Coordinates of C-alpha atoms in Angstrom, one line a residue:
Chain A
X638 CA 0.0 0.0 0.0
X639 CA 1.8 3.5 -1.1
X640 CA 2.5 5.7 2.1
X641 CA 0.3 8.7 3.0
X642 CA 1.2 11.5 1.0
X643 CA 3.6 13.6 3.1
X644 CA 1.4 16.9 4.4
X645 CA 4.2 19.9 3.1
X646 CA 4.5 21.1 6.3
X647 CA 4.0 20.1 10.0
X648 CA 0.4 21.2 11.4
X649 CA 1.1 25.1 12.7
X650 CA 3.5 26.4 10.1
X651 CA 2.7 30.0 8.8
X652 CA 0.9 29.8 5.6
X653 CA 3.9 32.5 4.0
X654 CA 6.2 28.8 4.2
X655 CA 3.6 26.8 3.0
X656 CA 6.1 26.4 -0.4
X657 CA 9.8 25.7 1.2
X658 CA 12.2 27.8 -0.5
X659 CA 14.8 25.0 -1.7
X660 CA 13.6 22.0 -3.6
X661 CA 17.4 21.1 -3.1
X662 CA 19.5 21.6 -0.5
X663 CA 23.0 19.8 -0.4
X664 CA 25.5 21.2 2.4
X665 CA 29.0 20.3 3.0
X666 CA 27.8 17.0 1.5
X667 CA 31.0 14.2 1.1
X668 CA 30.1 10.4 -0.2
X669 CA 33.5 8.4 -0.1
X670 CA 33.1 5.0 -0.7
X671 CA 34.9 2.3 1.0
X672 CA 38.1 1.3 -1.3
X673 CA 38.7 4.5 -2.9
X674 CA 41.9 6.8 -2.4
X675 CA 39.8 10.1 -3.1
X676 CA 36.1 11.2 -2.1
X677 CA 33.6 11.2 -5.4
X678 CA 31.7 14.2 -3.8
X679 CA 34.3 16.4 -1.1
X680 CA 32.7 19.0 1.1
X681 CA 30.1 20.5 -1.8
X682 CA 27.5 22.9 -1.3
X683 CA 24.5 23.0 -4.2
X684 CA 21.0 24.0 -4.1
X685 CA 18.1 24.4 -6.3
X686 CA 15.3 26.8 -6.0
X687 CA 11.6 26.4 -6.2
X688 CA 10.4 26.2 -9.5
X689 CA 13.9 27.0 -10.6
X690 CA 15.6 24.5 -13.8
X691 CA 19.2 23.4 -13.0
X692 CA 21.3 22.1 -15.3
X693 CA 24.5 19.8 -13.9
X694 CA 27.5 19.8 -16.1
X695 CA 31.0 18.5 -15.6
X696 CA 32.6 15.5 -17.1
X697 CA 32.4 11.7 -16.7
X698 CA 33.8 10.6 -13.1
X699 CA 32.7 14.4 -12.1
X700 CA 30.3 13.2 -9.3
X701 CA 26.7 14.0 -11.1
X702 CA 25.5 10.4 -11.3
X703 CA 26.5 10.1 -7.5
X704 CA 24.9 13.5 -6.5
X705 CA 21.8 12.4 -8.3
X706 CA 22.0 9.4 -6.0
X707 CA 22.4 11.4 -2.8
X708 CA 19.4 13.6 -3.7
X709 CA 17.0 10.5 -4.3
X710 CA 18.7 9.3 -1.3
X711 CA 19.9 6.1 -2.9
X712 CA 23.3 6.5 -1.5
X713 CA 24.3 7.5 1.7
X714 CA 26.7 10.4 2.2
X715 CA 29.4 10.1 4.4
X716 CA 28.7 13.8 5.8
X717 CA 26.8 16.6 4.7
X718 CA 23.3 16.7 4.7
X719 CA 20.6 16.5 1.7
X720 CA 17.6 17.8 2.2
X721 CA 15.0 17.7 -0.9
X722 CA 11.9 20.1 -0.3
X723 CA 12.9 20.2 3.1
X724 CA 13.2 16.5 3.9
X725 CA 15.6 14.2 4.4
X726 CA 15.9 12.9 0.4
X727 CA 14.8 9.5 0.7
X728 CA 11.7 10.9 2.5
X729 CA 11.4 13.0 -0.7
X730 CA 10.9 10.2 -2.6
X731 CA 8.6 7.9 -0.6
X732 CA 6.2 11.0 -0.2
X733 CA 6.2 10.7 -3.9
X734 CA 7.4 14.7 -4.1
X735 CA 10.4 13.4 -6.3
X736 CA 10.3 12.1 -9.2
X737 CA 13.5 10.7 -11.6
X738 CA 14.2 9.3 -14.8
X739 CA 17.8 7.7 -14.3
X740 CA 20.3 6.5 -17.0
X741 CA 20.9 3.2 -14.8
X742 CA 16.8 2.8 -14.6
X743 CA 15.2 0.2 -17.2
X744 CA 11.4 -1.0 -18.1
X745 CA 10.2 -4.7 -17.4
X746 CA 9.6 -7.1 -19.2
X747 CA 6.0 -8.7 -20.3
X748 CA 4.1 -5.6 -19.9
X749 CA 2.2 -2.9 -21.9
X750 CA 2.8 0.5 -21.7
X751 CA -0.8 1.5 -20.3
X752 CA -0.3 -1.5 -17.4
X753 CA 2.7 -0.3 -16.3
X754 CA 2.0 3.5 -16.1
X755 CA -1.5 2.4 -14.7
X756 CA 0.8 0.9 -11.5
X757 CA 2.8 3.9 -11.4
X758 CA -0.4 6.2 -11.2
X759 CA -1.5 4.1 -8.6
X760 CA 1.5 3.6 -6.2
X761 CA 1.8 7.1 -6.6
X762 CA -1.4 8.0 -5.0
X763 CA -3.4 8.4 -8.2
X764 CA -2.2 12.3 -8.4
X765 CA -2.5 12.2 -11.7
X766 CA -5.4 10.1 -14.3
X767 CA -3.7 7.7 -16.4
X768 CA -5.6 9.3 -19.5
X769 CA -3.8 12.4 -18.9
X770 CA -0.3 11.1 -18.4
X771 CA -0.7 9.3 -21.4
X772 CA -1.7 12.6 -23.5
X773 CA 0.9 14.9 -21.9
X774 CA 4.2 12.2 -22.3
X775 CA 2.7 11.6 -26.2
X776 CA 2.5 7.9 -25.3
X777 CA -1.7 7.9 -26.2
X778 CA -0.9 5.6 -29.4
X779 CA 1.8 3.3 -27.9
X780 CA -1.2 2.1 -24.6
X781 CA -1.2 -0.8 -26.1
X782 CA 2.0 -1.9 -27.2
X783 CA 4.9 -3.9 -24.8
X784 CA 7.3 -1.3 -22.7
X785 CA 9.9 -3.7 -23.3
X786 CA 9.9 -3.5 -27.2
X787 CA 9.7 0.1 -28.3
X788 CA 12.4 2.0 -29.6
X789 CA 14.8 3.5 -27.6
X790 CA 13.3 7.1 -28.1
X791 CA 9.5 5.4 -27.2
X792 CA 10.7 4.0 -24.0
X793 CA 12.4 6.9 -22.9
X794 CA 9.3 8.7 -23.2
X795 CA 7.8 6.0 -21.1
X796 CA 10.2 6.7 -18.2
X797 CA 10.1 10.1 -18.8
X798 CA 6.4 9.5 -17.9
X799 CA 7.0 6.9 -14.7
X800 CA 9.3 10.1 -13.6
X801 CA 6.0 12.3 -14.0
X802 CA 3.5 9.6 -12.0
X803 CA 3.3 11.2 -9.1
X804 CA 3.3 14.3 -9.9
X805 CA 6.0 15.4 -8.3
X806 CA 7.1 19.0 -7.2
X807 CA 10.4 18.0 -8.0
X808 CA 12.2 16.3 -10.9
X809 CA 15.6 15.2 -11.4
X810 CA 16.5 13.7 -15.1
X811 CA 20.3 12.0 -15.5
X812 CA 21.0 13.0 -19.0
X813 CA 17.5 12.6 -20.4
X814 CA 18.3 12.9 -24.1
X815 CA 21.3 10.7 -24.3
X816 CA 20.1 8.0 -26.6
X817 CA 17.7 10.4 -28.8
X818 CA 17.8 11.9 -32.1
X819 CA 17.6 15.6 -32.6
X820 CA 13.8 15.0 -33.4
X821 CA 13.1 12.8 -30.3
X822 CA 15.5 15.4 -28.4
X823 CA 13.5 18.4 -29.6
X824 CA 10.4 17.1 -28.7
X825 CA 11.3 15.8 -24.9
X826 CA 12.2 19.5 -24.6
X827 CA 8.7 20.9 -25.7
X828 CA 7.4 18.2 -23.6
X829 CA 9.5 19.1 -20.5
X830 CA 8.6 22.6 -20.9
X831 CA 5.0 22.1 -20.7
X832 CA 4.7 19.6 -18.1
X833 CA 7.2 21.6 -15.8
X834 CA 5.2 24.6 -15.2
X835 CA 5.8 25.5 -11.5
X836 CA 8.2 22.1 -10.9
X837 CA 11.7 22.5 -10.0
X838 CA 13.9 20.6 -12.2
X839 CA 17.7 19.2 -12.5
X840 CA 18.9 18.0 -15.1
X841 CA 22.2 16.4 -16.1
X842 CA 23.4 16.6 -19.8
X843 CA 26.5 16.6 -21.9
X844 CA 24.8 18.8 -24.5
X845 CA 26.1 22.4 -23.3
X846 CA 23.3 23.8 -26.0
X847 CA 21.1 22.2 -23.5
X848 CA 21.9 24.4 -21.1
X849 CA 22.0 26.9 -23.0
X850 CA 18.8 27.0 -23.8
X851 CA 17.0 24.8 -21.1
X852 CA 18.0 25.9 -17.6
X853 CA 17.8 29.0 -15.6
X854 CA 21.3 27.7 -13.9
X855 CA 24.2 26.0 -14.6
X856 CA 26.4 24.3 -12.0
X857 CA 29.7 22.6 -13.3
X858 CA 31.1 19.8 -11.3
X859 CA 34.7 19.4 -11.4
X860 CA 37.3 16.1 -9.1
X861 CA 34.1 16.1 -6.6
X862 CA 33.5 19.6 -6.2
X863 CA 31.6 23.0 -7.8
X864 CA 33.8 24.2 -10.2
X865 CA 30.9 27.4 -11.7
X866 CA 27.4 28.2 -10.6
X867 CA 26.1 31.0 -12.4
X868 CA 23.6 31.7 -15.2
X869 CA 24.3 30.0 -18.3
X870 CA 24.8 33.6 -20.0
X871 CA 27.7 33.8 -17.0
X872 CA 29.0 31.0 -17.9
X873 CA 29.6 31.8 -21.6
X874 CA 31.2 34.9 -20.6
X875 CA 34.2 33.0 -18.8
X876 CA 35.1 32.3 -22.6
X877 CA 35.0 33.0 -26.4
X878 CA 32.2 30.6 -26.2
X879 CA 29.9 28.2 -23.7
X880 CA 32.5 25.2 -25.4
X881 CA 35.4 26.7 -24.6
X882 CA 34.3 28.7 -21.5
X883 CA 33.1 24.9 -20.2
X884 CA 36.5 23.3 -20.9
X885 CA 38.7 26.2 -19.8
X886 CA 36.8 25.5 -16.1
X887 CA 36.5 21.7 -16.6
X888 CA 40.2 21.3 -17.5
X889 CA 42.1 23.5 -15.2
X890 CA 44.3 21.7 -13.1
X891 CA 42.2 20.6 -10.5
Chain B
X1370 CA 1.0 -2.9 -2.3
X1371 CA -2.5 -4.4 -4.1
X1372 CA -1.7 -2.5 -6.7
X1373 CA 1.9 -4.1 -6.7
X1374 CA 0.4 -7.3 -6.6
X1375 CA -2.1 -7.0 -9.3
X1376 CA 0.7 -5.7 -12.0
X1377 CA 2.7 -8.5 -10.7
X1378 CA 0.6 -11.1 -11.6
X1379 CA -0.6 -9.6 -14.9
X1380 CA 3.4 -9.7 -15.8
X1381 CA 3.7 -13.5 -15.0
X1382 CA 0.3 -14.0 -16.3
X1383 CA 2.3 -13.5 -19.6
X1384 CA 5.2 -15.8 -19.3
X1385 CA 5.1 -18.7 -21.2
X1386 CA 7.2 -21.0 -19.7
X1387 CA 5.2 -20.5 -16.5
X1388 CA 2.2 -22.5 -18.6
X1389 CA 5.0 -25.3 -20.0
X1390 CA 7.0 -26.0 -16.8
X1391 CA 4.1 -25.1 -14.5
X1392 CA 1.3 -26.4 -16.0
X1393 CA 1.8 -28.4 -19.2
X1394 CA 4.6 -30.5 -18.8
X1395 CA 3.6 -31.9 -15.8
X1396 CA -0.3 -32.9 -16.5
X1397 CA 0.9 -34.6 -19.9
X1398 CA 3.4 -36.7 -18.2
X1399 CA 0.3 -37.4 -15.7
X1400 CA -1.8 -37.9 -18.0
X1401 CA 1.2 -40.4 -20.3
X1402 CA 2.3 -42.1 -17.2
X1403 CA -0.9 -43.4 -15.4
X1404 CA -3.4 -43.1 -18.1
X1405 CA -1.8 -43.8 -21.2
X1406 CA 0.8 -46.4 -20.9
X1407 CA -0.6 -49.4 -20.1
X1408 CA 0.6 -51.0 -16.8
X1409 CA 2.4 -54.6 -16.4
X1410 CA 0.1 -57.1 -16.6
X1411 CA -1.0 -58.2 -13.0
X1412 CA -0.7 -54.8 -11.7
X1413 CA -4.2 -54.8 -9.8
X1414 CA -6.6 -52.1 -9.7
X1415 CA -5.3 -51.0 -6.2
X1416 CA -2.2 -51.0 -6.9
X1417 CA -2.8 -48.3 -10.0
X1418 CA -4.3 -46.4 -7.7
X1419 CA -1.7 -45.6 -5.7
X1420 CA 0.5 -45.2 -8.5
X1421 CA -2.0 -42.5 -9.9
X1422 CA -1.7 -41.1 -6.4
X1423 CA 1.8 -40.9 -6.1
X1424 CA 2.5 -39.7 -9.5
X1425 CA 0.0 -37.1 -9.2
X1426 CA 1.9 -35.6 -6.0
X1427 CA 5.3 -36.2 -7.9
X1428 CA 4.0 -33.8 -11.2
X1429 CA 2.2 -31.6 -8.8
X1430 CA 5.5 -31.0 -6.7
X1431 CA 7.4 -30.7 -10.2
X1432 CA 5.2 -27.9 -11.7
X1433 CA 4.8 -26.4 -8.3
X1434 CA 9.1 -25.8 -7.9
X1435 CA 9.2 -25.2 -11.3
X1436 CA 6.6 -22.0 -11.0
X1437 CA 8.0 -20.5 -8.4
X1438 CA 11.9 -20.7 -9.2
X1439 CA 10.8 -20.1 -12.9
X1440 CA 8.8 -17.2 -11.6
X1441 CA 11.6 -15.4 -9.3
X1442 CA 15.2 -16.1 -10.5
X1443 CA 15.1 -15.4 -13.9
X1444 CA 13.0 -12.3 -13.2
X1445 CA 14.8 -11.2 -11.0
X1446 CA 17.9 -11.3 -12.4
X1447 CA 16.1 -9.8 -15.5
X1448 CA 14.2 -6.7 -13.4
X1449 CA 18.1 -6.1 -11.6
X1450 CA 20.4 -6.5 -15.5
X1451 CA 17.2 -3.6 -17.1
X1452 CA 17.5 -1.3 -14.3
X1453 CA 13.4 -2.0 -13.2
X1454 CA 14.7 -2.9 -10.0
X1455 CA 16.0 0.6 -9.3
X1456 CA 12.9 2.6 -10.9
X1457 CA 10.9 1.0 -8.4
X1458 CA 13.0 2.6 -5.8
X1459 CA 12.2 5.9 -7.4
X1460 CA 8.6 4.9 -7.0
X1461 CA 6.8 4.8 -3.1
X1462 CA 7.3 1.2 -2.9
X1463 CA 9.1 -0.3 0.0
X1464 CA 11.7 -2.7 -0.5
X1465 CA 9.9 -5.1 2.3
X1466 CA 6.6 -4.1 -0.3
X1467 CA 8.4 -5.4 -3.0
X1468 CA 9.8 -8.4 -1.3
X1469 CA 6.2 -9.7 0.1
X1470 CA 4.6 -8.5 -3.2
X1471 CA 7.3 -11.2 -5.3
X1472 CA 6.7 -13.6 -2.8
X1473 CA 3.1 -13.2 -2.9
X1474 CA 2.8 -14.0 -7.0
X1475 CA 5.4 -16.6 -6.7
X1476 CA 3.1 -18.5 -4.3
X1477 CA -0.2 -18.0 -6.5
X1478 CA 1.5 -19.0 -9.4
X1479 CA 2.6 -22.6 -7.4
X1480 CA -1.1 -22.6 -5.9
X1481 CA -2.7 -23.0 -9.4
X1482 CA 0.0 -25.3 -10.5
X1483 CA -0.9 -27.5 -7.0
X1484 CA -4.6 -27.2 -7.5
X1485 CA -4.6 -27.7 -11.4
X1486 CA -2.7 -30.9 -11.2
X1487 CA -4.9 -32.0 -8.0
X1488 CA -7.9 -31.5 -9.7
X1489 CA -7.2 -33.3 -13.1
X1490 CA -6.2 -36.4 -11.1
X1491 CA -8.8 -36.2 -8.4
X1492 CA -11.5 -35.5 -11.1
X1493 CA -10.5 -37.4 -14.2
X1494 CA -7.4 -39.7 -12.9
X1495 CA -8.9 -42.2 -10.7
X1496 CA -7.3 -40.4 -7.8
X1497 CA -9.8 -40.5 -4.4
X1498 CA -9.2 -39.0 -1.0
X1499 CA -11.3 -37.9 1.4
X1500 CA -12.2 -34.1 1.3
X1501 CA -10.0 -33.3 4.7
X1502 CA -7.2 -35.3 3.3
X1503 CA -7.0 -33.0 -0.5
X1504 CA -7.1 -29.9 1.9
X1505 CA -4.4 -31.2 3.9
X1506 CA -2.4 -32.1 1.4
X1507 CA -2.5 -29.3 -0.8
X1508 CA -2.0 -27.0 2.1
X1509 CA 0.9 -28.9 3.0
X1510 CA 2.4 -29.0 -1.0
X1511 CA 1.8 -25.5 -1.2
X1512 CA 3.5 -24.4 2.5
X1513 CA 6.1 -26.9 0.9
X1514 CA 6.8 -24.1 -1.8
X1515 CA 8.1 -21.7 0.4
X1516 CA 11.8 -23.4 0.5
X1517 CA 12.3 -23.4 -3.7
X1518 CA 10.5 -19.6 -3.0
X1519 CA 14.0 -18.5 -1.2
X1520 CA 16.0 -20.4 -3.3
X1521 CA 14.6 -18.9 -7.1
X1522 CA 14.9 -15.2 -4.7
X1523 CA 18.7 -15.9 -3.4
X1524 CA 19.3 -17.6 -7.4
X1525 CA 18.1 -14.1 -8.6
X1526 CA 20.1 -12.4 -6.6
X1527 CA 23.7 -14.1 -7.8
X1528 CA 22.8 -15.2 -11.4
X1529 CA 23.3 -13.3 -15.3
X1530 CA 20.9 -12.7 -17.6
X1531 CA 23.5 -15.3 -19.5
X1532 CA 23.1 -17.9 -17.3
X1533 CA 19.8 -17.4 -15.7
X1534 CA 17.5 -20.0 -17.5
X1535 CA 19.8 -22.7 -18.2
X1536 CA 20.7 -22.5 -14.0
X1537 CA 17.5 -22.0 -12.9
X1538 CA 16.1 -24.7 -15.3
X1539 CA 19.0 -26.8 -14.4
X1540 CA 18.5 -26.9 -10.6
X1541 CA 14.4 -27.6 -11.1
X1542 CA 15.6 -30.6 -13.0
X1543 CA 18.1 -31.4 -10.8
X1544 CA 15.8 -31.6 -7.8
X1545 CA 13.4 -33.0 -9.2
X1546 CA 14.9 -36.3 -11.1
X1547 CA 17.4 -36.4 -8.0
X1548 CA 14.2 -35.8 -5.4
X1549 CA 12.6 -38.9 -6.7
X1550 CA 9.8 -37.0 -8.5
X1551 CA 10.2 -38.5 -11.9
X1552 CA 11.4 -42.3 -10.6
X1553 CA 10.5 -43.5 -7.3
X1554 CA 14.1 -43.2 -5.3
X1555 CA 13.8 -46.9 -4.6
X1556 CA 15.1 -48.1 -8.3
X1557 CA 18.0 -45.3 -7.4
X1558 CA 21.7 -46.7 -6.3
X1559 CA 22.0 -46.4 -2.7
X1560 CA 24.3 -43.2 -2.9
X1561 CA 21.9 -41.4 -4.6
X1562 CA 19.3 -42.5 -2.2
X1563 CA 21.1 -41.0 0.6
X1564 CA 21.9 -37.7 -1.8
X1565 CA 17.7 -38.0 -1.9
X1566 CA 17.4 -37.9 1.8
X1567 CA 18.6 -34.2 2.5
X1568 CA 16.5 -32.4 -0.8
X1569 CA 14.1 -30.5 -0.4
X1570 CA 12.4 -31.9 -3.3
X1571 CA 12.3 -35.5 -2.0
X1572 CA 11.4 -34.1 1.5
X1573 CA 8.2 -32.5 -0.5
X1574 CA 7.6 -35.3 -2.1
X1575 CA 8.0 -37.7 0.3
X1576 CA 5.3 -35.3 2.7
X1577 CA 2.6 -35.7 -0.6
X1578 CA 3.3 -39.2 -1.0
X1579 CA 2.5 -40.3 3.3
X1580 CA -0.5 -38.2 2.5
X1581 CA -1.9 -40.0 -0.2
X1582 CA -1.3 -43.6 1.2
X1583 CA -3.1 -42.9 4.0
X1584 CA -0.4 -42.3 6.4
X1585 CA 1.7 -39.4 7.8
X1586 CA 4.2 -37.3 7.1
X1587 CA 7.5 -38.4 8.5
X1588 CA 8.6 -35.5 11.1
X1589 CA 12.1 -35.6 9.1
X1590 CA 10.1 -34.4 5.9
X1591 CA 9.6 -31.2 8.0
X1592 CA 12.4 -30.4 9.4
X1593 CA 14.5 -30.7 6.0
X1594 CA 12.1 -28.3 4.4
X1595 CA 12.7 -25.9 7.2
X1596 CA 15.9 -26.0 7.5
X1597 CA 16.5 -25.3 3.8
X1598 CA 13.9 -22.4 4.1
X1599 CA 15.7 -20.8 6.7
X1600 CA 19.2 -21.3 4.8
X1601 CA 18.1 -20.0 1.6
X1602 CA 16.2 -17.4 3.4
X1603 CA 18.9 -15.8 4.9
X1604 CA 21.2 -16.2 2.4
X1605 CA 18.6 -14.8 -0.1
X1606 CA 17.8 -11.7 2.4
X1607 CA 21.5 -10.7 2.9
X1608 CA 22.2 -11.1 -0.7
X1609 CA 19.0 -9.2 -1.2
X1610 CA 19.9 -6.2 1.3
X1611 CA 23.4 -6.1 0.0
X1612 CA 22.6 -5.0 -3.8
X1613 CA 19.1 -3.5 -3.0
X1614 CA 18.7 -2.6 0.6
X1615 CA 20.8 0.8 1.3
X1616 CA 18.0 2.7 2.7
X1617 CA 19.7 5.5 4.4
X1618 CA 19.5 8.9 2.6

């Protein structure tokens, strides 16, 4: 049986905090696993407004895949805290508040795409009708047809949609076009932008036009830590261009 | 967690080997082996009877184990190699959820297998028991389950999706041929008579088999079957908590 939904604030809180002002809060947050000579994440501070879109840059080994772990509380940090819209991240996720499409998350087998979103609707907490998830993820025509078997740009769109099942304030998306064509990429974007009215959102990508274009922020990761946070017109003004103002920062000795 | 449970079961609903190893296979060697081939001449009516009997709890226990480590292992390992196992994570669905919901369809799918087998040869196979005696003995066939239940969860947890069916396929046949459930263990060689003695197959068996001749289950069929719950079940559990089961946040 799904949880109760998590109440956004304890009974008594003003009304003025009713929204919390961080849908992310990381602080001082360190995860070093056992075996390893260095930390992944060392002492790093990142947050992410309400309603605000984040996009997470660095390169591979940077720590974003392990940051998007901590804030869906998957992996434990070894100090620091991470707080997702004001409770502890796991909680986040449990109350249904987060929602995530990760690269290292797959569909099952022997089912159709209407049966398995109808689950995720309802261990959500039916927040959302099937009918319209369908419609708004574009999946209307594909009800029908095994999760399992689509093309790689159809079943993203189906996780893209188990991400959106319950409706969550928050949504964190580990490079979400990676495996799409500029069509498929172009319309996950349109999608994005009209199902994310009001939602915070980080994303992860290695497409710096992405960025560009898609987030309000940009924070680049660099050996663990937070190597720019800024607009992503700031960050194009550290160079001739975002490209080379991105691998001026990423590549300086660390 | 109904909800769980009803997606569940609509996904092995559609597995096909579930109806061959589960179902199928062992009604048509049933149906071959007492109805079919004709017996040795001499064998009286009684004693056909009890062969019926025993066979009938032999291909019951057969398509039983094979439902529920069919149902678990392979799946398992499956759900874990496509990542499903960790978007349920994202979703508010409790690891101990997920464990009792797998558990849950694992032992319905072994239910109809028991009660499908039980009911061919009770109805149509010349099979009869009094009513308390079928309720006793598929509870007790069914309860049996629970053992080959831990083992096709801990298989899931150490397996590839290279080597998930042949293993899993492998060790049904395996404890089935050397539990005695296709030949009786008497025509076996002594050491493989004793190698009988400590499976949990042959211990399932051997429970059905009292039943159905009127007698009871030896206290040693019990104990085996627990004992091999409990191993698996832990071994299963830590395994499970070790790739799945980091909760803190």
């Amino acid at each position: 049986m799904p949880k109760e939904p998590l109440s956004p604030l304890p009974p008594g809180a003003p009304a003025s905090a009713a929204r919390p002002l961080f849908a992310v809060e990381l602080r001082n947050v360190t995860v070093h696993p056992k075996g390893l000579e260095r930390p992944v994440v060392a002492g790093l501070d990142l947050m992410v407004r309400t309603g605000e879109v984040v996009a997470l840059l660095g390169p591979n080994g940077a720590g974003k895949s392990t940051l998007i772990d901590v804030m869906l509380g998957l992996r434990p940090t070894n100090e620091g805290e991470a707080l997702v819209l004001g409770r502890p991240a796991r909680e986040a996720v449990e109350g249904g508040l987060t929602g995530a499409l990760l690269q290292s998350a797959g569909l099952p087998q022997a089912t159709t795409v209407a049966s398995l979103l109808r689950f995720a609707v309802a261990v959500q907490g039916h927040r959302i009708g099937l009918e319209e998830l369908l419609a708004r993820t574009g999946l209307k025509d594909l009800r029908n047809r095994r999760a399992d078997r689509l093309s790689g740009g159809q079943q993203q769109r189906v996780r893209f949609a188990l991400a959106l099942a319950g409706d969550p304030d928050l949504l964190i998306l580990d490079e979400p076009t990676a495996a799409l064509d500029p069509q498929a990429r172009r319309d996950f974007w349109r999608t994005l932008h009209e199902v994310t009215a009001g939602r915070s959102v980080l994303f992860t990508t290695h497409l710096l036009e992405e960025a560009e274009r898609h987030a309000d922020r940009v924070v680049v990761l660099r050996g663990g830590g937070v190597a720019f946070d800024g607009t992503p017109q700031a960050l194009r003004a550290l160079g001739a261009d975002m490209n080379e103002a991105y691998l001026a920062l990423t590549e300086e000795a660390a | 967690m109904s909800d769980f449970l009803r997606f569940e079961f609509g996904r092995a609903l559609r597995n096909r080997r579930y109806y061959v190893f589960g179902l199928v296979m062992p009604t048509l060697f049933y149906l071959v082996f007492t109805k079919a081939m004709p017996a040795p001449p001499g064998t009286s009516a009684s004693a056909r009877e009890h062969w019926s009997a025993l066979y009938m709890v032999s291909m019951a226990c057969f398509g039983a184990i094979g439902s529920v480590l069919g149902n678990l292992s392979p799946t398992l390992v499956n759900e874990r190699a496509t990542g499903w196992a960790r978007q349920l994570r994202l979703l508010r669905l409790s690891g101990g959820q997920w464990l009792a919901g797998k558990l849950a369809v694992a032992m319905t799918l072994a239910a109809l297998a028991l009660g499908i087998q039980l009911a061919v040869a009770g109805l149509g196979g010349g099979v009869s028991l009094s009513a308390g005696r079928w309720a006793l003995l598929a509870a007790l066939l069914w309860a049996g389950c629970l053992p080959f239940a831990a083992l096709g969860i801990m298989l899931g947890q150490v397996l590839t999706p290279e080597n998930s069916y042949p293993v899993t396929s492998g060790a049904h046949l395996v404890l089935a041929l050397l539990g005695g459930l296709w030949l009786p263990v008497s025509v076996f060689p002594s050491a493989l008579r004793e190698v009988a003695q400590v499976l949990p197959s042959y211990r399932l068996g051997s429970l059905g088999w009292s039943l159905v001749l009127g007698g009871t289950p030896s206290e040693l069929d019990g104990v085996v079957l627990i004992v091999f719950a409990v191993l698996a079940g832990a071994a299963a559990w830590l395994l499970w908590r070790a790739r799945w089961g980091v909760s803190a946040g």
